[in-house]
Coordinates of C-alpha atoms in Angstrom, one line a residue:
F1175 CA -10.7 -47.5 19.9
A1176 CA -11.7 -50.6 21.9
P1177 CA -12.8 -50.5 25.5
A1178 CA -9.9 -51.3 27.8
D1179 CA -12.0 -53.5 30.1
L1180 CA -13.1 -55.6 27.1
A1181 CA -9.5 -56.2 26.0
R1182 CA -8.5 -56.9 29.6
W1183 CA -11.4 -59.4 29.9
Y1184 CA -10.3 -61.4 26.9
N1185 CA -6.6 -61.2 27.9
E1186 CA -7.3 -62.5 31.4
R1187 CA -9.0 -65.5 29.9
G1188 CA -6.1 -66.4 27.7
F1189 CA -7.3 -64.8 24.5
H1190 CA -5.3 -62.5 22.3
F1191 CA -7.1 -59.3 21.5
Y1192 CA -6.6 -57.6 18.0
V1193 CA -8.5 -54.6 16.6
T1194 CA -9.3 -53.7 13.0
D1195 CA -11.5 -50.8 12.0
L1196 CA -14.7 -51.8 10.3
D1197 CA -16.6 -48.5 10.7
M1198 CA -17.8 -47.6 7.3
R1199 CA -18.0 -43.9 8.4
E1200 CA -14.7 -42.2 7.5
P1201 CA -13.1 -39.9 10.0
L1202 CA -13.7 -36.2 9.9
D1203 CA -11.5 -34.2 7.5
G1204 CA -9.7 -30.9 8.5
A1205 CA -12.9 -28.9 7.9
G1206 CA -15.0 -31.1 10.2
R1207 CA -16.8 -32.9 7.4
R1208 CA -16.9 -36.7 6.9
K1209 CA -15.0 -38.0 4.0
A1210 CA -16.6 -40.4 1.5
Q1211 CA -17.8 -43.6 3.1
R1212 CA -15.5 -46.6 3.1
S1213 CA -16.8 -49.4 0.9
L1214 CA -18.1 -52.7 2.1
R1215 CA -15.4 -54.2 -0.1
A1216 CA -12.7 -52.4 1.9
C1217 CA -14.2 -53.8 5.1
F1218 CA -14.2 -57.3 3.7
A1219 CA -10.5 -56.9 2.6
A1220 CA -9.5 -55.7 6.0
L1221 CA -11.2 -58.8 7.6
D1222 CA -9.7 -61.1 5.1
A1223 CA -6.2 -59.7 5.7
A1224 CA -6.6 -59.7 9.5
C1225 CA -7.7 -63.3 9.6
Q1226 CA -5.0 -64.5 7.2
H1227 CA -2.4 -62.7 9.3
L1228 CA -3.7 -64.1 12.6
R1229 CA -3.7 -67.7 11.2
Q1230 CA -0.4 -67.6 9.2
A1231 CA 1.8 -65.1 11.0
D1232 CA 0.6 -65.5 14.6
G1233 CA -0.5 -69.1 14.5
I1234 CA -4.0 -68.3 15.9
D1235 CA -6.2 -71.3 15.4
A1236 CA -9.6 -70.0 16.7
I1237 CA -10.9 -66.5 15.9
I1238 CA -13.8 -64.9 17.6
L1239 CA -14.9 -61.8 15.7
S1240 CA -16.6 -59.1 17.8
A1241 CA -18.2 -56.0 16.3
A1242 CA -20.4 -53.2 17.7
D1243 CA -22.8 -50.7 16.4
N1244 CA -21.9 -49.6 12.8
A1245 CA -19.2 -52.2 12.5
A1246 CA -21.6 -55.1 13.2
P1247 CA -23.3 -55.1 9.7
P1248 CA -20.1 -55.3 7.7
A1249 CA -18.9 -58.1 10.1
A1250 CA -22.2 -60.0 9.7
L1251 CA -22.2 -59.6 5.9
W1252 CA -18.6 -60.7 5.7
C1253 CA -19.4 -63.9 7.7
H1254 CA -22.3 -64.5 5.4
A1255 CA -20.2 -64.0 2.2
R1256 CA -17.4 -66.2 3.6
R1257 CA -19.7 -68.9 5.1
A1258 CA -18.3 -71.7 3.0
A1259 CA -14.7 -71.0 4.2
R1260 CA -15.9 -70.3 7.7
P1261 CA -12.9 -68.0 8.5
V1262 CA -14.0 -67.3 12.1
D1263 CA -15.2 -69.6 14.8
A1264 CA -17.8 -67.3 16.4
L1265 CA -19.3 -63.9 15.9
I1266 CA -20.3 -61.5 18.6
L1267 CA -22.5 -58.5 17.6
S1268 CA -23.0 -55.8 20.3
S1269 CA -25.8 -53.3 19.7
P1270 CA -25.8 -54.0 16.0
D1271 CA -27.0 -51.1 13.9
F1272 CA -28.5 -52.7 10.8
G1273 CA -30.6 -49.6 10.1
K1274 CA -34.3 -49.5 9.4
G1275 CA -33.9 -50.3 5.7
F1276 CA -31.8 -53.4 6.1
R1277 CA -33.9 -56.5 5.7
G1278 CA -32.7 -59.9 4.6
R1279 CA -31.4 -63.3 5.5
L1280 CA -27.8 -63.8 6.4
D1281 CA -26.6 -67.4 6.4
I1282 CA -23.9 -67.3 9.0
S1283 CA -22.4 -70.7 9.6
C1284 CA -20.6 -70.0 12.9
P1285 CA -22.3 -69.4 16.3
V1286 CA -23.5 -65.8 16.7
L1287 CA -24.1 -63.9 20.0
V1288 CA -26.2 -60.8 19.6
I1289 CA -26.0 -58.4 22.6
A1290 CA -28.8 -55.8 22.6
A1291 CA -30.4 -53.5 25.0
S1292 CA -34.0 -54.2 26.1
G1293 CA -36.5 -51.8 27.4
P1294 CA -38.2 -48.8 25.8
Q1295 CA -35.0 -47.2 24.3
G1296 CA -33.4 -50.4 23.1
R1297 CA -33.9 -53.2 20.7
R1298 CA -35.9 -56.1 22.1
S1299 CA -35.2 -59.7 21.3
A1300 CA -38.9 -60.5 22.0
G1301 CA -39.8 -58.9 18.6
R1302 CA -38.1 -61.8 16.7
T1303 CA -40.3 -63.5 14.1
G1304 CA -38.4 -66.7 13.7
R1305 CA -35.3 -68.7 14.6
G1306 CA -32.2 -66.6 14.2
S1307 CA -34.0 -63.4 13.4
Q1308 CA -34.0 -60.0 14.9
S1309 CA -36.8 -57.4 15.0
G1310 CA -36.4 -55.2 12.0
G1311 CA -36.3 -58.1 9.5
V1312 CA -32.7 -59.3 9.8
R1313 CA -32.2 -63.1 10.0
L1314 CA -28.7 -64.2 11.0
G1315 CA -28.6 -67.9 10.7
Q1316 CA -29.3 -71.0 12.8
H1317 CA -26.9 -70.8 15.7
V1318 CA -27.9 -67.5 17.2
T1319 CA -28.0 -66.6 20.9
W1320 CA -29.7 -63.4 22.0
L1321 CA -28.5 -61.6 25.1
S1322 CA -30.9 -58.9 26.1
L1323 CA -29.5 -56.4 28.7
D1324 CA -32.0 -54.7 30.9
Q1325 CA -31.9 -50.9 30.6
A1326 CA -33.2 -50.6 34.2
H1327 CA -29.7 -51.5 35.5
A1328 CA -27.9 -49.3 33.0
A1329 CA -27.6 -46.5 35.6
D1330 CA -25.1 -48.7 37.4
G1331 CA -22.5 -49.0 34.7
T1332 CA -20.2 -51.2 36.7
A1333 CA -22.9 -53.8 37.4
A1334 CA -24.1 -53.7 33.8
R1335 CA -20.6 -54.3 32.5
K1336 CA -20.1 -57.1 35.0
R1337 CA -23.3 -58.8 33.8
L1338 CA -22.3 -58.3 30.2
F1339 CA -19.0 -60.0 30.8
D1340 CA -20.5 -62.8 32.9
E1341 CA -23.1 -63.6 30.2
M1342 CA -20.5 -63.3 27.4
G1343 CA -18.2 -65.6 29.3
R1344 CA -21.0 -68.1 29.8
W1345 CA -21.8 -68.1 26.1
L1346 CA -18.2 -68.5 25.1
G1347 CA -17.8 -71.3 27.6
A1348 CA -20.8 -73.1 26.2
Y1349 CA -19.6 -72.6 22.7
M1350 CA -16.0 -73.6 23.4
Y1351 CA -16.9 -76.7 25.3
G1352 CA -19.6 -77.9 22.9
Q1353 CA -22.6 -77.4 25.0
V1354 CA -26.1 -76.7 23.6
R1355 CA -26.3 -73.5 21.5
D1356 CA -29.4 -71.5 20.4
Q1357 CA -30.3 -70.2 23.8
L1358 CA -31.8 -67.0 25.1
L1359 CA -29.7 -65.5 27.9

């Protein structure tokens, strides 16, 4: 469900790693068809419950929410909807799939790291039109860092993963120790 190297990376740095399912696509039924889509409300409820449990039952004081692909939009929308309460301390979106029809401004109050592929097949951060925006019309807020991974090195998966973890660690270090945000890595 979650890449083992990602969980290991967090654990080696003293983070606890928890997983909740935010994919709005339901699993296949017995006949190989997808069930009805999970609602955005159900994703929000799962995140609310997970954060409440982490803080109250496990005593976790800082939560970093990480979401990839189809799980990224519900995570970003939840952070926008809960911005006054600020239930997480940081949001990491990896290859977010907002879809072509998604346009809008999300006011996310916590720092956001967006990891996206560059090159002809990937999203390019160079297409941004303004602070905190992404090509395609999505604006995420004021404290956004864009990490664009070069597709030219994607053939060497080990090197690409190492660079991803190095850059993510650099961003988390800058965030956790209060250094300047809003950077392009």
